[in-house]
CSV table of C-alpha atoms and ligand atoms in Angstrom, one decimal:
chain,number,residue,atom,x,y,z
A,1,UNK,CA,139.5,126.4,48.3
A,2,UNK,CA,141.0,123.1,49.2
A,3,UNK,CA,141.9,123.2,52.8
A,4,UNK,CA,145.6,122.0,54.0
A,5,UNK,CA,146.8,120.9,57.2
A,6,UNK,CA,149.6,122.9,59.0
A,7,UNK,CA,151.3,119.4,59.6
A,8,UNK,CA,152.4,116.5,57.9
A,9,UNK,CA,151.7,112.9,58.8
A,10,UNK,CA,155.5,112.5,59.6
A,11,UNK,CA,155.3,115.5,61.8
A,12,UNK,CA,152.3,114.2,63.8
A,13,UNK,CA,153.9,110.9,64.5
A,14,UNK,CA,157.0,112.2,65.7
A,15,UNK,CA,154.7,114.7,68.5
A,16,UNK,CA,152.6,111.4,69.2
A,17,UNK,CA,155.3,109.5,70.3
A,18,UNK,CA,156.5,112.6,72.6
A,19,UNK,CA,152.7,113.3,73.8
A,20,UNK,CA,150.0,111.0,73.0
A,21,UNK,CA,147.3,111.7,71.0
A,22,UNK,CA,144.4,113.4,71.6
A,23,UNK,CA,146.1,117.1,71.9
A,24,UNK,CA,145.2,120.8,70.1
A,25,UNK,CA,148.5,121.6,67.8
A,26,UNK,CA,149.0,125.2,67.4
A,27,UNK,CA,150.7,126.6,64.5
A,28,UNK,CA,153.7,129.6,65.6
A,29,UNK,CA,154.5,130.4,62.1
A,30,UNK,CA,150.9,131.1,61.2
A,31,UNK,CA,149.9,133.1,64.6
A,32,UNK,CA,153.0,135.6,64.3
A,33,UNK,CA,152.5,135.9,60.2
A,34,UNK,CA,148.4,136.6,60.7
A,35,UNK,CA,149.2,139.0,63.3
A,36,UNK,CA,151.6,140.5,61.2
A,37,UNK,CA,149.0,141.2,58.3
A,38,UNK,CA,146.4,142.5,61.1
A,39,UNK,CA,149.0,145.0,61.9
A,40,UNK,CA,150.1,146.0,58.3
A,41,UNK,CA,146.1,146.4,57.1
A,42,UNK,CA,145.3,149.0,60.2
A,43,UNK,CA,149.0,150.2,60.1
A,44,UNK,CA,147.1,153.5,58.3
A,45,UNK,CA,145.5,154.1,62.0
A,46,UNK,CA,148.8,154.9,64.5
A,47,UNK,CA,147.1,154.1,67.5
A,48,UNK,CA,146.2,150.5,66.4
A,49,UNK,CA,145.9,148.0,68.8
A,50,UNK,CA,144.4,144.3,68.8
A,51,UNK,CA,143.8,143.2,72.5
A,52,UNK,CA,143.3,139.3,71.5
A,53,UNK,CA,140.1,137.7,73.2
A,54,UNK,CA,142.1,135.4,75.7
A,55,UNK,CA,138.7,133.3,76.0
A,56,UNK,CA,139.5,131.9,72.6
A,57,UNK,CA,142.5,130.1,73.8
A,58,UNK,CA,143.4,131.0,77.1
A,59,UNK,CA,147.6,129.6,77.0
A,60,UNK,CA,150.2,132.0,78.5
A,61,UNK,CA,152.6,130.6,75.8
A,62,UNK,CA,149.9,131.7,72.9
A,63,UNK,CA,149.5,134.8,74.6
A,64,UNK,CA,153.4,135.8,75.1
A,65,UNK,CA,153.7,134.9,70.7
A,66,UNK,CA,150.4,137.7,70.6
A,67,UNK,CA,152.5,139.8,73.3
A,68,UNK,CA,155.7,140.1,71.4
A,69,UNK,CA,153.3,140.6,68.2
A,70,UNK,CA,152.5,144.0,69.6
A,71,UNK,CA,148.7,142.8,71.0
A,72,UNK,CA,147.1,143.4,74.2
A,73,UNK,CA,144.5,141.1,75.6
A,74,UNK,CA,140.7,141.7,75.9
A,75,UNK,CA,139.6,139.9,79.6
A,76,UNK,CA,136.4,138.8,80.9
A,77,UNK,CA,136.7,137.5,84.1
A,78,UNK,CA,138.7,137.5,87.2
A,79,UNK,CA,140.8,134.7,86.2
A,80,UNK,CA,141.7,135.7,82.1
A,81,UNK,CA,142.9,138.8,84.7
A,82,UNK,CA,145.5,137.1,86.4
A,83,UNK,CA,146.5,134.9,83.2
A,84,UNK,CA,147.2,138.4,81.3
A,85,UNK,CA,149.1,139.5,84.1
A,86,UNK,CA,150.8,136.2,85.0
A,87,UNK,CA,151.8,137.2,80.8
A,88,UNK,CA,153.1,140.3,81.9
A,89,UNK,CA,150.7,142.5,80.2
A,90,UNK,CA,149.8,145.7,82.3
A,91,UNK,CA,147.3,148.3,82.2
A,92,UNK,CA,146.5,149.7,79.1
A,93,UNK,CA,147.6,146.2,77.5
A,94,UNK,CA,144.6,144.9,78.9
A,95,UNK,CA,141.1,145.7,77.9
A,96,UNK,CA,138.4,144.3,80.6
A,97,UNK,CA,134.9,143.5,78.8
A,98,UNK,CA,133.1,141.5,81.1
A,99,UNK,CA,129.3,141.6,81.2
A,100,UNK,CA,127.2,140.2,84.9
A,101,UNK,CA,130.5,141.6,86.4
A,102,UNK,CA,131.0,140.0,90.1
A,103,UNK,CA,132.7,143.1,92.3
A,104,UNK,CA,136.3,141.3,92.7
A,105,UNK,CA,136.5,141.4,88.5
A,106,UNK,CA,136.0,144.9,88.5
A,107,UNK,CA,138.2,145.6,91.3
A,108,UNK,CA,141.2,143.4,90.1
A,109,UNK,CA,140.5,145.1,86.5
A,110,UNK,CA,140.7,148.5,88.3
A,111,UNK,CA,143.8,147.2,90.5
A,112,UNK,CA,145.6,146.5,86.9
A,113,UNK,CA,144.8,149.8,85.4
A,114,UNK,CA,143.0,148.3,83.1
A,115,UNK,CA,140.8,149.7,80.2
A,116,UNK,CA,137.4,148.8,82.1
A,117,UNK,CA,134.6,148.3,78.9
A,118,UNK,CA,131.3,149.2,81.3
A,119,UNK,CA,128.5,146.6,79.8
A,120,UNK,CA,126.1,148.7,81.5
A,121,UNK,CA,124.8,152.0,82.7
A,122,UNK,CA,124.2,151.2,85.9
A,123,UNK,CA,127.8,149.7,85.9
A,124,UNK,CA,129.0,153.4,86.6
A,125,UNK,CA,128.0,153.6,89.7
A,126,UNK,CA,128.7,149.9,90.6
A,127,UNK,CA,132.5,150.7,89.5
A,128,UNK,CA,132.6,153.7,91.8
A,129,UNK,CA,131.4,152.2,94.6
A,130,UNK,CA,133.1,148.7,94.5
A,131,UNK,CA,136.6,150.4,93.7
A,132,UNK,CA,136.1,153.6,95.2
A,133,UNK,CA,137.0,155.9,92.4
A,134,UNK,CA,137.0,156.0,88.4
A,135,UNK,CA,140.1,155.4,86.0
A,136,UNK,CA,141.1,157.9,83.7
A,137,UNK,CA,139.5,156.5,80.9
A,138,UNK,CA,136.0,154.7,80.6
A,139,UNK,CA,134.6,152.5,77.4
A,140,UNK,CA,131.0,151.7,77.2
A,141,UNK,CA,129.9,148.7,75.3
A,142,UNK,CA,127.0,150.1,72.4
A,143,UNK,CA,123.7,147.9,71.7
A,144,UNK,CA,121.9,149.1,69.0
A,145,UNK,CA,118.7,147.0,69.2
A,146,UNK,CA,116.9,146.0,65.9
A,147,UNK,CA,118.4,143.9,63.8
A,148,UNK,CA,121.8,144.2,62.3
A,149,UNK,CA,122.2,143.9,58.9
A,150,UNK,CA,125.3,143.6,56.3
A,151,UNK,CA,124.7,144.4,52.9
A,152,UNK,CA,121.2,143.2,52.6
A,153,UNK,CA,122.3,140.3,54.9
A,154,UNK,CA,120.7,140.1,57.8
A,155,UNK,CA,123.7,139.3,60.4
A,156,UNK,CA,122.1,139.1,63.8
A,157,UNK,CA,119.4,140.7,66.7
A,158,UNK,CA,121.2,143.0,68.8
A,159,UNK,CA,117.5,143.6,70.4
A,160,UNK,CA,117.5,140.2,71.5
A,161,UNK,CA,121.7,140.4,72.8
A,162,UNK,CA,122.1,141.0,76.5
A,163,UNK,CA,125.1,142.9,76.0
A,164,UNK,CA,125.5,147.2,76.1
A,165,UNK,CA,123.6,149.9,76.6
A,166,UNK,CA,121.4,152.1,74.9
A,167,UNK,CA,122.9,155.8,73.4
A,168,UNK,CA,121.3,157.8,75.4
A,169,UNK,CA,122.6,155.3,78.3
A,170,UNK,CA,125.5,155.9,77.0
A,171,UNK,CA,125.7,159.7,77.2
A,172,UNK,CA,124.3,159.6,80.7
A,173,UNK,CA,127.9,157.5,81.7
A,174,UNK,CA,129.7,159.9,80.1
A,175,UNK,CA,128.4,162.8,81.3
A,176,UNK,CA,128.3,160.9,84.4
A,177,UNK,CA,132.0,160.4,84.3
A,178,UNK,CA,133.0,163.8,82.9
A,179,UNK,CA,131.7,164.7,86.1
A,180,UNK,CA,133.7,162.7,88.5
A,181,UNK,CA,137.3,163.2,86.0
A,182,UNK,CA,137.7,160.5,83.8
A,183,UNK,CA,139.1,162.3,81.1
A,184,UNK,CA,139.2,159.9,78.0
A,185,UNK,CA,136.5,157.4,76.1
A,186,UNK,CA,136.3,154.8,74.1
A,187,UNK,CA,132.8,153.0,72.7
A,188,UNK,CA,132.5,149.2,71.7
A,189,UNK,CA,130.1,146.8,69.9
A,190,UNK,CA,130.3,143.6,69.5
A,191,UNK,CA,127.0,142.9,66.7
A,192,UNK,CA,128.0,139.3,65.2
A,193,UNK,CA,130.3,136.4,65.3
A,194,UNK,CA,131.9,134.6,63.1
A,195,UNK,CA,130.8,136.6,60.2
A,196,UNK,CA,132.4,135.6,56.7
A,197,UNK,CA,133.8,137.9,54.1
A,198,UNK,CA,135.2,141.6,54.3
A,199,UNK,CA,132.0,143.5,54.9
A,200,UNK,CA,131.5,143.4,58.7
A,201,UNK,CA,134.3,145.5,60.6
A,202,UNK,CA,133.5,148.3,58.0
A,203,UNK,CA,129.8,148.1,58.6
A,204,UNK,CA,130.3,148.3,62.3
A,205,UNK,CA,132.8,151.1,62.1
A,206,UNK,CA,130.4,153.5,60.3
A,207,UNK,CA,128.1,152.5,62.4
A,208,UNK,CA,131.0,153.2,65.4
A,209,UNK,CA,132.4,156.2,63.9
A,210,UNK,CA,129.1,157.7,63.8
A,211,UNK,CA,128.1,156.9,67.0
A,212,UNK,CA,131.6,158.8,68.5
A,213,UNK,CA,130.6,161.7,66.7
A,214,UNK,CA,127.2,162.3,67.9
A,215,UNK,CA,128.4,161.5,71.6
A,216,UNK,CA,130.3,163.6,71.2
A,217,UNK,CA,128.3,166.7,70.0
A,218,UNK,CA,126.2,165.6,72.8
A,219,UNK,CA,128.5,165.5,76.1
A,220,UNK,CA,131.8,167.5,74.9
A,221,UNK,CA,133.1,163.9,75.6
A,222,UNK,CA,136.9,163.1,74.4
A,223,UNK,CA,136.9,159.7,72.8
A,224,UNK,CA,140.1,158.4,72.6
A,225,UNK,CA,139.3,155.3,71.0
A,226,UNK,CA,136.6,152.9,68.7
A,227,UNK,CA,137.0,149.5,69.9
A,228,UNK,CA,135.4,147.1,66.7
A,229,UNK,CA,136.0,144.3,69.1
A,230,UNK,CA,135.6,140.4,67.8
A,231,UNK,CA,133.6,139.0,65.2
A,232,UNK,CA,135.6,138.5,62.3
A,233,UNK,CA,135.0,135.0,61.0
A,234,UNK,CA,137.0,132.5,59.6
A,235,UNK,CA,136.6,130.4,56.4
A,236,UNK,CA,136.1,126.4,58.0
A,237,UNK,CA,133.9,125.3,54.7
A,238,UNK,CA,136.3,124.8,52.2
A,239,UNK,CA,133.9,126.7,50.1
A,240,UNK,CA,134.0,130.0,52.4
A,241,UNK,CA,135.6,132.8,51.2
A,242,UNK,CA,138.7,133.7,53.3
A,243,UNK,CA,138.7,137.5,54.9
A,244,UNK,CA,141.3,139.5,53.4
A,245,UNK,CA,142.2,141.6,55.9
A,246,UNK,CA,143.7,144.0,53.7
A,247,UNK,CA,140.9,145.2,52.2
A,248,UNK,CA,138.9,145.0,55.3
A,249,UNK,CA,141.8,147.6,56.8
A,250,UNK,CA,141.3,149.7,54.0
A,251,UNK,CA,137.7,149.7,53.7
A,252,UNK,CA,137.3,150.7,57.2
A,253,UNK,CA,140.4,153.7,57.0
A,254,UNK,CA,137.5,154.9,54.1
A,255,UNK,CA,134.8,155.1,57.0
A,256,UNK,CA,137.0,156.6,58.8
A,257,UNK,CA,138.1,159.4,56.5
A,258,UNK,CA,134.0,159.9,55.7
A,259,UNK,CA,133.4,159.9,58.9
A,260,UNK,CA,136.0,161.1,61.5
A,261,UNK,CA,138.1,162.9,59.8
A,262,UNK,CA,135.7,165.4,58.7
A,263,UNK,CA,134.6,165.8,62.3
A,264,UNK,CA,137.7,166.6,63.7
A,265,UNK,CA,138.4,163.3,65.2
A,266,UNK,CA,141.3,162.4,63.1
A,267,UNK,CA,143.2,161.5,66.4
A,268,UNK,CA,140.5,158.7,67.5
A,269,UNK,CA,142.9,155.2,68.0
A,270,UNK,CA,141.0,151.7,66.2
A,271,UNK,CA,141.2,148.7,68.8
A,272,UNK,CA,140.2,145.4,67.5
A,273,UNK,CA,139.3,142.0,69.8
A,274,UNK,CA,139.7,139.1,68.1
A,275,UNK,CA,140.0,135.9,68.9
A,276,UNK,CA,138.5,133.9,66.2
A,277,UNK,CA,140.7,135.4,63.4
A,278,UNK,CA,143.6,135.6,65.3
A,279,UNK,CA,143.9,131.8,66.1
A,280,UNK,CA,141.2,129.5,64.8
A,281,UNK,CA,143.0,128.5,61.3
A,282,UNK,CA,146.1,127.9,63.2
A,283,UNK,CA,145.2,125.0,65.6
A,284,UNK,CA,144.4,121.7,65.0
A,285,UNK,CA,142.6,118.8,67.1
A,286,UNK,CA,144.8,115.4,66.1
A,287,UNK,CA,143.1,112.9,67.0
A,288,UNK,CA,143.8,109.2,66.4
A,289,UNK,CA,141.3,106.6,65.0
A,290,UNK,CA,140.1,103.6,67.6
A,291,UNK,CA,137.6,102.0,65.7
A,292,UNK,CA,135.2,101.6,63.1
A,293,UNK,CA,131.4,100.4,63.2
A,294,UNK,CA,129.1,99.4,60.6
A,295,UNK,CA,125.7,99.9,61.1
A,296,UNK,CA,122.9,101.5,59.2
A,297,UNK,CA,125.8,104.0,59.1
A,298,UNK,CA,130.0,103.9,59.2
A,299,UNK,CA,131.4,105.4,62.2
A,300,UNK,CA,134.6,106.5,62.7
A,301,UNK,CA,135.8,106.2,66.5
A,302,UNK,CA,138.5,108.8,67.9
A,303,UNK,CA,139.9,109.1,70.9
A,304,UNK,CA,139.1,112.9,70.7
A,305,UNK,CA,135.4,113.7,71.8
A,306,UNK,CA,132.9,116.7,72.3
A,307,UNK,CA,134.9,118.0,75.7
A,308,UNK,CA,138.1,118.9,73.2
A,309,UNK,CA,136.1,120.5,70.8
A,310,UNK,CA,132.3,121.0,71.5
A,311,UNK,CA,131.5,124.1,68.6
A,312,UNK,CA,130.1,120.8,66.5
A,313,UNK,CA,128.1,119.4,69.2
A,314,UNK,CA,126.7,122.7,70.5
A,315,UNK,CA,126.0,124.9,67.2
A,316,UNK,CA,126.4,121.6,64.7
A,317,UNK,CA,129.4,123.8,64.0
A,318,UNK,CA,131.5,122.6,60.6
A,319,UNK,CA,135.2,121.5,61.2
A,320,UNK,CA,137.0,120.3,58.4
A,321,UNK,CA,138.6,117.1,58.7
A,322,UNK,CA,141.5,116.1,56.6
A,323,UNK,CA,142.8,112.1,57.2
A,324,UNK,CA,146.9,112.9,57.8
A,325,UNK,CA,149.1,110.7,54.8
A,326,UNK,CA,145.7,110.8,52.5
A,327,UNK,CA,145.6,114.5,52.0
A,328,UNK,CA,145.8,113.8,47.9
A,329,UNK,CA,143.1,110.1,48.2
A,330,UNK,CA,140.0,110.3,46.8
A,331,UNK,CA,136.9,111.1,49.0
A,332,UNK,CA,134.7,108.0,48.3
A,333,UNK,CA,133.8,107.2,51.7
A,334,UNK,CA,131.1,108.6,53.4
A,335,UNK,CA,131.3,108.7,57.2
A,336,UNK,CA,129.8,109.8,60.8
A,337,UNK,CA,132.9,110.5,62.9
A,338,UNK,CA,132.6,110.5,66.6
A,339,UNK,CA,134.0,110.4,70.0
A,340,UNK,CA,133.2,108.6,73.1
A,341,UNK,CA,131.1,110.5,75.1
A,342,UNK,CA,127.7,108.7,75.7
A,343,UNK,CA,125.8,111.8,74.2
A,344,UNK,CA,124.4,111.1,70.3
A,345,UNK,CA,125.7,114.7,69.7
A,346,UNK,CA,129.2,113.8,70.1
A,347,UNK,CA,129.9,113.6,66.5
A,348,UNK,CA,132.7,115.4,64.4
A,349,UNK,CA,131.0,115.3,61.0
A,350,UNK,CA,128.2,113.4,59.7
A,351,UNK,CA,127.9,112.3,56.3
A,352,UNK,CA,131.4,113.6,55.4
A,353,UNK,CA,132.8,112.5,52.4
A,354,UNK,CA,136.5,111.6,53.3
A,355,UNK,CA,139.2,108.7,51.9
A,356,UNK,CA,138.8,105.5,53.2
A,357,UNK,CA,140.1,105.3,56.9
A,358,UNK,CA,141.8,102.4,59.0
A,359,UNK,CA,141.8,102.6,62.5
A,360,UNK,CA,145.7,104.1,63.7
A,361,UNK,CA,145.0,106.7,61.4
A,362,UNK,CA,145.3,110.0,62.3
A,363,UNK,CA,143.0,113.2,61.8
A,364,UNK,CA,144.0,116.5,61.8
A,365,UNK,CA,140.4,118.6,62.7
A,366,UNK,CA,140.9,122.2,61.2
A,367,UNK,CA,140.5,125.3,63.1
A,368,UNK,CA,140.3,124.5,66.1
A,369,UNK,CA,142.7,127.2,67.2
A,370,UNK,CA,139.7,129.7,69.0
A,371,UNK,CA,137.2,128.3,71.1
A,372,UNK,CA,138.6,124.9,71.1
A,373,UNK,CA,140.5,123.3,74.2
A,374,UNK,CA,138.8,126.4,75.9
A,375,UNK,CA,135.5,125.6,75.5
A,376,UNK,CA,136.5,121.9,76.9
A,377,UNK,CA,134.9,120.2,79.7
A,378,UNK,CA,135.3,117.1,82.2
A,379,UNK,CA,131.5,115.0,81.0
A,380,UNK,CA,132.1,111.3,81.1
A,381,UNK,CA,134.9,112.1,82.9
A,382,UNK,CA,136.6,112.6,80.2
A,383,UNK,CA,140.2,114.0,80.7
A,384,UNK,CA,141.3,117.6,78.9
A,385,UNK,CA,143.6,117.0,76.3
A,386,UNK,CA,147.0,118.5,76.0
A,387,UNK,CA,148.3,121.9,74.0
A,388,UNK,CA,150.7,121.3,71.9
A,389,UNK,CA,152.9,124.4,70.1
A,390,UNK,CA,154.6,123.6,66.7
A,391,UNK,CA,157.3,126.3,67.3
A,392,UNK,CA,158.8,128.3,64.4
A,393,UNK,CA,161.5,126.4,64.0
A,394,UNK,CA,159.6,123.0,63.4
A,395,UNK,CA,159.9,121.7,67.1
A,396,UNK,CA,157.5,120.8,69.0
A,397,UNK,CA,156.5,122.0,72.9
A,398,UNK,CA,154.2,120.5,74.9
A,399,UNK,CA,152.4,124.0,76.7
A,400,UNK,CA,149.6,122.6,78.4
A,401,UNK,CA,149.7,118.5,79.9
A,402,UNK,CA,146.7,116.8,79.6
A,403,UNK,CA,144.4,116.0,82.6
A,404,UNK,CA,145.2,112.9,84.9
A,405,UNK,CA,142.6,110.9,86.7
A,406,UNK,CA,144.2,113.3,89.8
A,407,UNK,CA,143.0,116.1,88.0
A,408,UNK,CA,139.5,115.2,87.8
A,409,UNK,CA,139.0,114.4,91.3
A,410,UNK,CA,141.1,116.8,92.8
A,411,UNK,CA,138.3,119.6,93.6
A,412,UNK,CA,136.3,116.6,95.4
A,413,UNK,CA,136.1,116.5,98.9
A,414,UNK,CA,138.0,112.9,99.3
A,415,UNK,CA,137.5,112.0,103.1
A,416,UNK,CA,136.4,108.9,102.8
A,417,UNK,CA,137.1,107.7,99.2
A,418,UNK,CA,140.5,106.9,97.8
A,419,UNK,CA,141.0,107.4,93.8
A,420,UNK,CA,143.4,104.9,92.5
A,421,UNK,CA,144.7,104.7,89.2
B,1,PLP,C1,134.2,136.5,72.3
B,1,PLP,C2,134.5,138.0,72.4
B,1,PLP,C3,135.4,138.5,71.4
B,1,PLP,C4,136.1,137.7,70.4
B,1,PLP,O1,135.2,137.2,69.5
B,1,PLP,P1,135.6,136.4,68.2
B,1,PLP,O2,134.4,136.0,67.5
B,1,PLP,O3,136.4,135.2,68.7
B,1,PLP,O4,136.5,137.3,67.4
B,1,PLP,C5,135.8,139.8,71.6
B,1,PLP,N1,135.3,140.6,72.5
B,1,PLP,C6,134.4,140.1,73.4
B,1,PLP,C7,133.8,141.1,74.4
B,1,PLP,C8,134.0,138.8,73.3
B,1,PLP,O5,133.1,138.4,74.2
């Protein structure tokens, strides 16, 4: 399907001439109506809840639109702590998954009330002794080695993942934690990411569902809730089929039916995790065009690099690229395009067939909405760019500034040294 901006040349020129180009545009409309349809396609499950993976795009302002959308947020460090409580979520809004937990994580997580999600066995008795006590309820994170395959797909190697525990691990917390009065469980598994199509979440819930049920029949344990955390992918090829979360909803209430009802664990809540699905299609990088080289090759120069968005450097990721004013031009140019950093992998696309482009233009790089300004960094000195929210109305609000020179050299130790600019 023929991808379409969330913006309109027009519209990107008035922001640029608020806030200068490069900046992550985030799309209000789409956020609230995507986290609408989550809602509707598990609305069959009453204890539904999606605790949003803050690492995807870790804004208060994008976490207050998921907060008045009815999520909670899924933490993994100390500091996504005190950004979900700066938020104003509270205890069981917040689900703590960390994994190589440090012991002031798990205390501030215990401090919040959080849901703690233990990584590891031996992560029982390391919460009991850095926080002196257990919560009411405990979630352990499920790895169930071999491979994991979809269909006849095979999706990813759990064996080889460092995250969760073993079953029989697994049993040993709970019986563990029966012991010292947590009262409630829930079990998570995070197998893939990014995985395309309908077929994962219902996969991993059977696998889930059945997992809750022989835990059960094991330790006597009350779970409380199956946590399908993240994983859900999103369609950046043009030519990937969009997940319709409908039908994924459904297909997994079908599991359920098979699978808990029958057991007599009709009450057991569904969380979700996303971050991906909940925000990648609804962010753009808009970057603005500083030159053009021919060599053996045509490069196109932006003044966004790999520190805005490093998913193409890092996994040769695909973002789609659309130019802004040429959405309906022909795509009978063939282009590398690139930022500035002095790394050869600091490249947008290669090869990409796109109209011709002239250097003011602007680009609008698709879903960049998840694990895009986050996964940013300071090489070259480069400066992170600003967050930009396209509200509902069609205003604009700048929710992040970008870096200053200040910025960068503001952890230094400057005796000595004075930075001017
Ligand atoms: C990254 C992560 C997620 C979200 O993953 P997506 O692929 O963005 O949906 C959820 N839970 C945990 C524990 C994660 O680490």
């Amino acid at each position: 399907m023929k991808k379409t901006p969330f913006v309109t040349l027009e519209q990107v020129q008035a922001i640029a001439r608020d806030i200068p180009t490069p900046f992550h545009l985030y799309d209000e409309a789409g956020i609230r109506q995507n986290a609408r349809a989550l809602r509707d396609a598990f609305a069959w499950n009453p204890g539904f809840r999606e605790y949003f993976a803050v690492k995807a795009t870790p804004n208060p302002h994008i976490l207050s639109i998921l907060k008045e959308e009815g999520c909670g947020c899924d933490c993994a460090t100390y500091t996504e702590l005190l950004l979900a409580k700066a938020c104003g979520f509270a205890g069981k809004d917040i689900m703590f998954s960390s994994n190589v937990t440090p012991e002031a994580d798990m205390r501030k997580a215990f401090e919040l009330n959080a849901y703690i999600n233990l990584d590891d066995a031996s992560h029982a008795e390391f919460l009991l002794q850095t926080c002196g006590g257990v919560p009411e309820s405990i979630c352990c994170r499920y790895n169930p080695g071999g491979s994991f395959s979809c269909g006849n797909t095979i999706m990813d190697m759990p064996r080889d993942a460092k995250y969760g525990m073993t079953e029989d691990q697994m049993a040993g917390v709970f019986s563990r934690m029966m012991t010292l009065g947590v009262r409630e469980f829930g079990i998570h598994a995070l197998l893939v990411s990014n995985a395309v199509g309908n077929e994962y979440y219902p996969e991993v819930a059977a696998k889930l569902f059945h997992l809750a049920v022989r835990l059960r029949n094991a330790t006597g344990a009350k779970i409380s809730f199956v946590n399908l955390s993240g994983g859900v992918g999103v369609d950046y090829r043009p030519e990937q089929p969009k997940c319709d979360i409908h039908a994924v909803g459904d297909a997994v209430r079908q599991k359920y039916e098979q699978i808990l009802v029958p057991a007599g664990m009709g009450d057991v809540a569904i969380y979700t995790e996303l971050g991906r699905f909940m925000l990648a299609p609804y962010g753009h990088l808009i970057a603005k065009v500083l030159h053009q080289k021919h060599i053996y090759k045509t490069y196109i120069g932006l003044d966004a690099c790999a520190a805005d968005l490093m998913r193409p450097a890092i996994y040769g990721a695909y973002h789609h690229i659309t130019v802004l004013g040429k959405e309906d031009a022909l795509l009978d140019h063939v282009y590398d395009v690139t930022g500035g950093l002095c790394e050869n992998n600091d490249k947008f696309a290669i090869d990409r067939s796109l109209p011709g482009i002239e250097i003011g233009d602007y680009l609008a790089i698709h879903d960049t909405g998840a694990h895009g300004h986050s996964m940013g960094y300071n090489y070259n000195g480069k400066l992170r760019s600003a967050e930009v929210l396209l509200c509902a109305d069609g205003s604009h609000r700048l929710i992040r500034r970008a870096e200053t020179p200040r910025d960068y050299f503001s952890t230094l130790d400057c005796t000595g040294f004075r930075f001017e600019d």
